[in-house]
XYZ file of N, CA, C and O in Angstrom:
372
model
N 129.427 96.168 68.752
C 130.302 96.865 69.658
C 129.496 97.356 70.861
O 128.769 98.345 70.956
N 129.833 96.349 71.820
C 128.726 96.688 73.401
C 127.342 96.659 72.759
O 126.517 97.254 73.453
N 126.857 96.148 71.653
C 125.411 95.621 72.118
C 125.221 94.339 72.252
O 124.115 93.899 71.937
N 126.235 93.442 72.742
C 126.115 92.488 73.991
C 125.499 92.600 75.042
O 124.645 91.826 75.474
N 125.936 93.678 75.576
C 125.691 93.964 76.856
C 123.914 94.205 76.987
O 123.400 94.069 78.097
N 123.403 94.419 76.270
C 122.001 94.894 76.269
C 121.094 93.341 76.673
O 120.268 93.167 77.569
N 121.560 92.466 75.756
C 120.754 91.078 76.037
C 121.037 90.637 77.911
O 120.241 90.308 78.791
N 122.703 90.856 77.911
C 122.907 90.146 79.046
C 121.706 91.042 80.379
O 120.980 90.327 81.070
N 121.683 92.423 80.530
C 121.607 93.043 81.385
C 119.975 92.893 81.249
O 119.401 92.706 82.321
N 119.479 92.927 80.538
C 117.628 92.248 80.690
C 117.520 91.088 81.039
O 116.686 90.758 81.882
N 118.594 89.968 80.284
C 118.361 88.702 81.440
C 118.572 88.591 82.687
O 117.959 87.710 83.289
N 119.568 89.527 83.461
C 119.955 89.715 84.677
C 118.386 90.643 85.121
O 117.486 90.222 85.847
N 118.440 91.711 84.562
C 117.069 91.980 85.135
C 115.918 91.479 85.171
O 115.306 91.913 86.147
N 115.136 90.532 84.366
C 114.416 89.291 84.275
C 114.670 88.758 85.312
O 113.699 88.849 86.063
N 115.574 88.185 85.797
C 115.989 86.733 86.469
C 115.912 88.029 87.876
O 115.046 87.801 88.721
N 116.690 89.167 88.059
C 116.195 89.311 89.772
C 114.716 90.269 90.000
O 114.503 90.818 91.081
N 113.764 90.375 88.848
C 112.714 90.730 88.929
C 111.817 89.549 89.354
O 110.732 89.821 89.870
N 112.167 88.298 89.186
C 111.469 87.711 89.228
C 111.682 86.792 90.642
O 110.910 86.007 91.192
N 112.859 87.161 90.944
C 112.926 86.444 92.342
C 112.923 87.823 93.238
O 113.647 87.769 94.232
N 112.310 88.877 93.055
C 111.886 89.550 94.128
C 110.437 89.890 94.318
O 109.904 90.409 95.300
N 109.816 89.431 92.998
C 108.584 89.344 92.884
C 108.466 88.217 93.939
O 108.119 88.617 95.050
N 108.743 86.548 93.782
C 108.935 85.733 94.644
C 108.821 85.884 95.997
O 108.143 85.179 96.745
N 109.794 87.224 96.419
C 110.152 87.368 97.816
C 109.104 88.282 98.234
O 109.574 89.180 98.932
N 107.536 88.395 98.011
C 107.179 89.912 98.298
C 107.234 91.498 97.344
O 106.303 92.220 96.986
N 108.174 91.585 97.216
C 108.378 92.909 96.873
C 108.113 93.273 95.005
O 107.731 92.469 94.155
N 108.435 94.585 94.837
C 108.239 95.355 93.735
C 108.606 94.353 92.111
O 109.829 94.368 91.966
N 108.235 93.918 91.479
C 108.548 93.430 90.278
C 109.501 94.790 89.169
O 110.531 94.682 88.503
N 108.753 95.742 89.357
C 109.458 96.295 88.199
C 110.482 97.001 89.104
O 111.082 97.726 88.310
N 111.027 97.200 90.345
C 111.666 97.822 91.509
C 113.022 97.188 90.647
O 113.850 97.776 89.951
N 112.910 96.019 90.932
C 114.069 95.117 90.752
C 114.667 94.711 89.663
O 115.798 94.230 89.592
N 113.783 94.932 88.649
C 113.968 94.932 87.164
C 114.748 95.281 86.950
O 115.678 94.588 86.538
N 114.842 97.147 87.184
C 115.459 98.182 87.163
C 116.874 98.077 87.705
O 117.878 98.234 87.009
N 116.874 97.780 89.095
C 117.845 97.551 89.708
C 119.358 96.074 89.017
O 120.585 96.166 88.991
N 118.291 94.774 88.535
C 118.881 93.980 87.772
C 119.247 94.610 86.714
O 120.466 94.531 86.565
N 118.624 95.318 85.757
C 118.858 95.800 84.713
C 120.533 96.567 84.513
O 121.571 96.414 83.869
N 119.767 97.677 85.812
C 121.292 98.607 85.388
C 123.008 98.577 86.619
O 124.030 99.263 86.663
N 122.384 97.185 87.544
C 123.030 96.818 88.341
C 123.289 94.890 88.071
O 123.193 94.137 89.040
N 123.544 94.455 86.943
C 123.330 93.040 86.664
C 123.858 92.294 87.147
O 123.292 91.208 87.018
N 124.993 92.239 87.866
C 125.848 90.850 88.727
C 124.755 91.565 90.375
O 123.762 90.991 90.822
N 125.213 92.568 90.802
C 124.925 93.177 92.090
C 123.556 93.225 92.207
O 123.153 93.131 93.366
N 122.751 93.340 91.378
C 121.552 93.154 91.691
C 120.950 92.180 92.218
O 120.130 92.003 93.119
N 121.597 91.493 91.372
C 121.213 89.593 91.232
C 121.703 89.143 92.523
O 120.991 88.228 92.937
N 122.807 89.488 93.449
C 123.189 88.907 94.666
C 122.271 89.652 96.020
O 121.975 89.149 97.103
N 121.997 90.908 95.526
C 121.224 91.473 96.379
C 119.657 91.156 96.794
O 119.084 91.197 97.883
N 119.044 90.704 94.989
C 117.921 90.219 95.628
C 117.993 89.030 96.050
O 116.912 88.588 96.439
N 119.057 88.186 96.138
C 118.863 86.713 96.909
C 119.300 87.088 98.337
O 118.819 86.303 99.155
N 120.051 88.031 98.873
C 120.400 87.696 100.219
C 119.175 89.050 100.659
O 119.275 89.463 101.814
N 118.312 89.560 99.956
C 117.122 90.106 100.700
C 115.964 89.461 101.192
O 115.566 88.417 100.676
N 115.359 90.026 102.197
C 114.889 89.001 102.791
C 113.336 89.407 102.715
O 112.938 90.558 102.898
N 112.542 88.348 102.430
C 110.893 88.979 101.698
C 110.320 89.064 103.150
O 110.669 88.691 104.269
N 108.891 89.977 102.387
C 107.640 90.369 103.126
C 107.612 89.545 103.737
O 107.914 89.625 104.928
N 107.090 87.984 102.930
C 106.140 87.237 103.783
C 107.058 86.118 104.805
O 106.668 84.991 105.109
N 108.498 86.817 105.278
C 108.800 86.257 106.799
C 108.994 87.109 107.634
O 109.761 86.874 108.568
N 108.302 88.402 107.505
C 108.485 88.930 108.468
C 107.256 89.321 109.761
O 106.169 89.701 109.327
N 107.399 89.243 111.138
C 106.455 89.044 112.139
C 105.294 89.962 111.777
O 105.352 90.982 111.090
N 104.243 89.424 112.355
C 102.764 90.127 111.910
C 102.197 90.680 113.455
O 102.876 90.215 114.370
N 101.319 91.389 113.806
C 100.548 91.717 115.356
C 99.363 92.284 114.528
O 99.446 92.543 113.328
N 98.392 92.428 115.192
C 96.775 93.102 115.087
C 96.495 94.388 115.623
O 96.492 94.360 116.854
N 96.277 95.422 115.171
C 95.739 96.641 115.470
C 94.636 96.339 117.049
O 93.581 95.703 117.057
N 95.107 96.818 117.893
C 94.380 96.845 119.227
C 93.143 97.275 118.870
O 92.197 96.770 119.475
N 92.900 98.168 117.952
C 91.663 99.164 117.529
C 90.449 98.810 116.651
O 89.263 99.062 116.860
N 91.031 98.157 115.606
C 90.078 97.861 114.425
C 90.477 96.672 113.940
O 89.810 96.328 112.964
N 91.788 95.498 114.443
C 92.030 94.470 114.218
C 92.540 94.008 113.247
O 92.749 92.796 113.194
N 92.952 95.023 111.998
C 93.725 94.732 110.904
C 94.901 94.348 111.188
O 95.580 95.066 111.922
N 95.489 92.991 110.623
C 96.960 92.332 110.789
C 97.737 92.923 109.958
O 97.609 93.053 108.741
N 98.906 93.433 110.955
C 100.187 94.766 109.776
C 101.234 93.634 110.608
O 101.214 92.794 111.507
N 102.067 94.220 109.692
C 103.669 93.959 110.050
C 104.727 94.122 111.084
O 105.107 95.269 110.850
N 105.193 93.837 111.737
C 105.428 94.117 113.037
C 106.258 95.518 113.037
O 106.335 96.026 114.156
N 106.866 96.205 112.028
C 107.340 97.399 112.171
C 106.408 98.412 111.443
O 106.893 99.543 111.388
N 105.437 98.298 110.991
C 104.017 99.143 110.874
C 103.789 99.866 112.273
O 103.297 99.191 113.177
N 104.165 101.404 112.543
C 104.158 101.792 113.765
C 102.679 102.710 113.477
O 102.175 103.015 114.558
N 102.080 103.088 112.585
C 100.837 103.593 112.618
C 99.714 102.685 111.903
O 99.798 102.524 110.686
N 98.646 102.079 112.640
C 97.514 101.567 111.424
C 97.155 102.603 110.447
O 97.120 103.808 110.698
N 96.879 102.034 109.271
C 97.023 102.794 107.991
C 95.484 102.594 107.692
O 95.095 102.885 106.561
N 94.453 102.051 108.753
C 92.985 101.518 108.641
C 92.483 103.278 109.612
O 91.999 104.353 109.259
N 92.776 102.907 110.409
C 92.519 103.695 111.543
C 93.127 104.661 112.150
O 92.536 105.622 112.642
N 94.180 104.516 112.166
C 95.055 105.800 112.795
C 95.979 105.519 113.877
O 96.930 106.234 114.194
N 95.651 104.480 114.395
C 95.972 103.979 115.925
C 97.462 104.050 116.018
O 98.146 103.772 115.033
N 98.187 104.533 117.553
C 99.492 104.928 117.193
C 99.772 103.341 117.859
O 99.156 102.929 118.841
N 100.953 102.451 117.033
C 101.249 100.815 117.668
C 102.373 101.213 118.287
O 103.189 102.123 118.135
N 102.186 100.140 119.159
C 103.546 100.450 120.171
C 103.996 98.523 120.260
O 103.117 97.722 119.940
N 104.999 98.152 120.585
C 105.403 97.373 120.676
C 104.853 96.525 121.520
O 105.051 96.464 122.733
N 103.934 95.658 120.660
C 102.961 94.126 121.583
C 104.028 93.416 122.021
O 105.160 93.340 121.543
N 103.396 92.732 123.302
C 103.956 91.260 123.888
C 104.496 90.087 123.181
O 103.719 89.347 122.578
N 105.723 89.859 123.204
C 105.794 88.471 122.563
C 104.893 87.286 122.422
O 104.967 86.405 121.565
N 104.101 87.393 123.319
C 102.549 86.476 122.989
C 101.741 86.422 121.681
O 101.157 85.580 121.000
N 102.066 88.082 121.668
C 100.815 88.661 120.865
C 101.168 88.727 118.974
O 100.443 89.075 118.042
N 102.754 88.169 119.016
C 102.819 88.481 117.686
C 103.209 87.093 117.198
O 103.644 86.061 117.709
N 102.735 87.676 115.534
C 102.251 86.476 114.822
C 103.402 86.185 114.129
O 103.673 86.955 113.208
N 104.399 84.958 114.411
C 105.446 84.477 113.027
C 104.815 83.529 112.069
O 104.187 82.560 112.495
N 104.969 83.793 110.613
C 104.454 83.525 109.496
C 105.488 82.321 109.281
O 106.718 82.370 109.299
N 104.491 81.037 109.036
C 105.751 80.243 108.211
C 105.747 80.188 107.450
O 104.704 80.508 106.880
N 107.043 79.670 106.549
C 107.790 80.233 105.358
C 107.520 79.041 104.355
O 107.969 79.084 103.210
């Protein structure tokens, strides 16, 4: 009586832990989220969109490559302000 539900909702959390691991992000984040969110989870981590497509630029200061919405280097301190379209890096996928 409802301990059905227990198998289904770890395979749902399995299955979008592991495609958000895929995408970048938190493994056990999503677990959680699959777990106690099991259809909605599962659609959420596919139409989220991972780390590694999002634009990269270089610290003017100390040259560490952050993310293009990284507004403070986390090396140095340096306050980033929005580089030249020249200057930033798209990652292919």
């Amino acid at each position: 009586m409802g301990f059905e539900y227990v198998p289904i909702a770890l395979s749902f959390g399995l299955a979008t832990a592991i495609i958000g691991r895929a995408k970048g992000s938190s493994f056990f984040i999503w677990l959680i989220v699959g777990t106690v969110l099991p259809v909605i989870g599962l659609i959420a981590v596919v139409l989220y969109r991972g780390e590694k497509q999002e634009p990269e630029r270089r610290c003017p200061r100390c040259g560490k490559v952050l993310k293009l919405y990284v507004q403070v280097c986390p090396r140095c301190g340096e306050d980033l302000y929005l580089p030249e379209p020249s200057e930033v890096r798209h990652p292919s996928v």
